[in-house]
Amino acid sequence: MNDEKVLSDFIRDIIEREMEEGKHDGRVQTRFPPEPNGYLHIGHAKSIVLNFGIAEQYDGKCNLRFDDTNPTREEEEFVSSMIEDIHWLGYDWDDRLFFASDYFGQLYEWAVQLIKDGKAYVDDLSPEEIREYRGTLTEPGKESPFRDRSVEENLDLFQGMKEGEFMEEERVLRAKIDMASPNINLRDPVMYRILHETHHRTGDEWCIYPTYDWAHGQSDSIEKITHSLCTLEFKNNRPLYNWFLDQLGIFHPRQIEFARLNITYTVLSKRRLIQLVEEGYVNGWDDPRMPTLSGMRRRGITPESIRHFIEHVGVAKKQSTIQRSKLDHFIRDDLNARTPRANGVLRPLKVVITNYPEDKVEMMEFPNHPGDESFGTRDVPFSKEIYIDRDDFREDPPKRFWRLSPGKEVRLRYAYFMTCQDVVKDEDGKIVELRCTVDPETRGGAAPDGRKVKGTLHWVSVPHALDVEVRVYDRLFNDPFPLDAEEGGDFTDSLNPDSLQVYSHVKVEPSLQGVKAGDRYQFERVGYFCVDPDSTEEKLVFNQTIALYDSWAKIEKRQEQERKRRKS
RNA sequence: UGGGGAGUGGUGCAAUGGUAGCACAGCGGCCUUUGGAGCCGUUGAUCCUGGUUCGAGUCCGGGCUCCCCAGCCA
C-alpha cells in the first residue's frame, strides 16, 4: 500500500544534475517559509511535503522560517498553529526554526550598503504617485524626481525612516534598477516601507519593514538555502531575487517555481478561507469541512493519507486542478488499513425478533478488522430488539436491492439469518417497527445447510445501544470551480447549503463507551468516523471522515437516470 | 496590448528523437459474513498547422488557448 517508489520530478531532476556537477558539494538545504497570517491548508501541505521530502531524500535539511515582514497582518496564534500542523504532518526542523524578523538587522545593513553603492534610494513619492510613475504593462515607467539624491542624503533620510521621523506612506526605500524594464518587478521595487506597528516578535524596535522581495532572497542566503522552492506566481520576481543577491555578492540560492495545488469543490486561497471563517459560513478554521490542516485533522483525515496524496499528485509547472476523488481515494486507502470496525446505525429502525426469548442476551464475537487478525476480536451483545438502518429496509424493493424487505431473508452480521415477517406503521403510515424472525441454526451468521443470502446488515442491540451524535459532511461547494462562479457573483454563491448534516440520535454498539477525541473507527458498511473534541461524558460526537465507497447508491442513481431517460 | 510561463485520455503525472505508460475516475468481471476491501480485465490522449528526420509528444517556424505581473501584500 505504501509504495516506497523513489519520487522524481523536474525539481529533483535539477537537484540531481547539480549534485553530479558537484554544486554546493552535494549539499541540499530547503525551507518552508509561511507567512503567519492564517491557518495552513492542504495547498501548503504540497510545499511542506516537497521541501521536507526533498531534504530527506537527498540527505539534506529543511528549515522552518516564518516570513513575518508585515506586522499589520501577522499574529502569534498563527505561528503556533502552523508549528502544530507541520509536526502533525510528520516533519521536524530540530533547532532550525527561524523568522525573517531575525534578520531585520542584517537586512538593514545590506540596505545601507546598496545605498552607498548607489543602488537604492529614498523616494518621497506618495503611493499613488509611485503607481503612476510605474507605468503600465505596455508603457515604460518614468523615474522619480528623487531618484538621484546623493548617497549622503539617502543615508540620512533612510536613518530618519528607521528612527521614526516620518509618517507611514511618507517615504520608502527603493532599489534603483530600471524604470523601463518590461518586467514590472524591476521598475525600482520598494524595499522598505514605514509601518508604525507593533511586531509580534520585535515589538516596537522597528518602524520600517522590508518587503517580501527584499527580505526573502536575503533570508534564503543567510540560511544557505540551496534550493528556494516557491509557486509559479513568483516566476516574475526571480530576476529581482537574483539581482539583490548579485549586487550584494552573497551566497546565491536557486529559486525554482512549481504549480500550486488546486482541488475541485473547494477553495485554497487564504483570502477566501478567511472570508469563510469571518463571515460565519463555517465554524472556525478547524471546521471539518475546511481544507485547512486543522480542519482535516478534526475530520479524522490522517497525515499519512495527505502525504501519499501529495506525493501521487506530483510536481510540475502546469497550472492544474486535482479531482477531489483522488484525495478521497488516499483517505480511504489509509483509513481502511488502520481503523478498527464498529457498528453504528445512523437512521435507526427498531426490529423486534418475535421468536427470540424476552430477556436473553448473547455475546457475538466480531473481528475488529476482517482483513487484519492482529486487531483481535470483541464481543457484541445481541438481544430481542435491535436497530437496523432505515436505508436497509424497503417495503417495495427496487430491482437488485439485496437488503431487507417483507418476506426476505438477510444476514445480521456475525449474528443470525433474519426474515422480515411484518411491518408496523403509525397512523401517518410511517414505518415505526419491523417484526422479524431469526433462524437459530445460523448463529454466527452462517447456515449449516449451506443456503446463501445476498444481503448482510449491521445492527445494534436496543437495550445496549449508546446514543451519540454524528456529523456528516459533504463538499463545501457545489461547483467544482467555485472561483469561476465569481464572474457576476461571489464564490460563496456556490456554497453547498447541505454540507453539514447532523444526526443527533445515532445508535452505536456499547464497546464505544469511553472513546477519546481523535479516535477513529469504521462503522461497517457506512464509513469512517472520528471522535470530535465536542464530545462530553454524556454524549459522544463523531465526525464522518468519509463514507465508504457505495456501489448500491451508484446502481440506484443509474436506475433513476435510466427511468428519467425513458420518460423523456 | 509589453514581459514571463504552460498546453499529453474525464483529471493529474510520466515518456529527455525510437512500442505513448502510471494513478484516480469510468466501465465489465471474479471473490466476499461490509454492495466494503482485494483481484483481473477494459474504454479513452499528444492544442492547430507547416517543416527537419528513416523516425517527432519531444527539435524548428507560424498560429490558437489558458495562467502570472501594473501592492508601500506574500
Coordinates of C-alpha atoms in Angstrom, one line a residue, chain A residues 16 81 153 174 220 225 298 311 370 405 462 478 513 528:
Chain A
E16 CA 20.4 15.5 -9.1
S81 CA -1.0 26.6 14.9
E153 CA 21.1 62.4 1.7
R174 CA 13.6 51.7 -3.4
D220 CA 17.5 32.3 2.0
I225 CA 19.4 27.6 1.2
R298 CA -10.5 17.2 13.2
E311 CA 3.3 12.5 -3.5
P370 CA -11.9 -8.5 8.9
S405 CA -38.0 -6.3 2.6
V462 CA -31.6 -1.7 21.6
N478 CA -21.5 22.6 -5.3
Q513 CA -18.1 3.7 25.6
Y528 CA -15.0 6.2 8.7

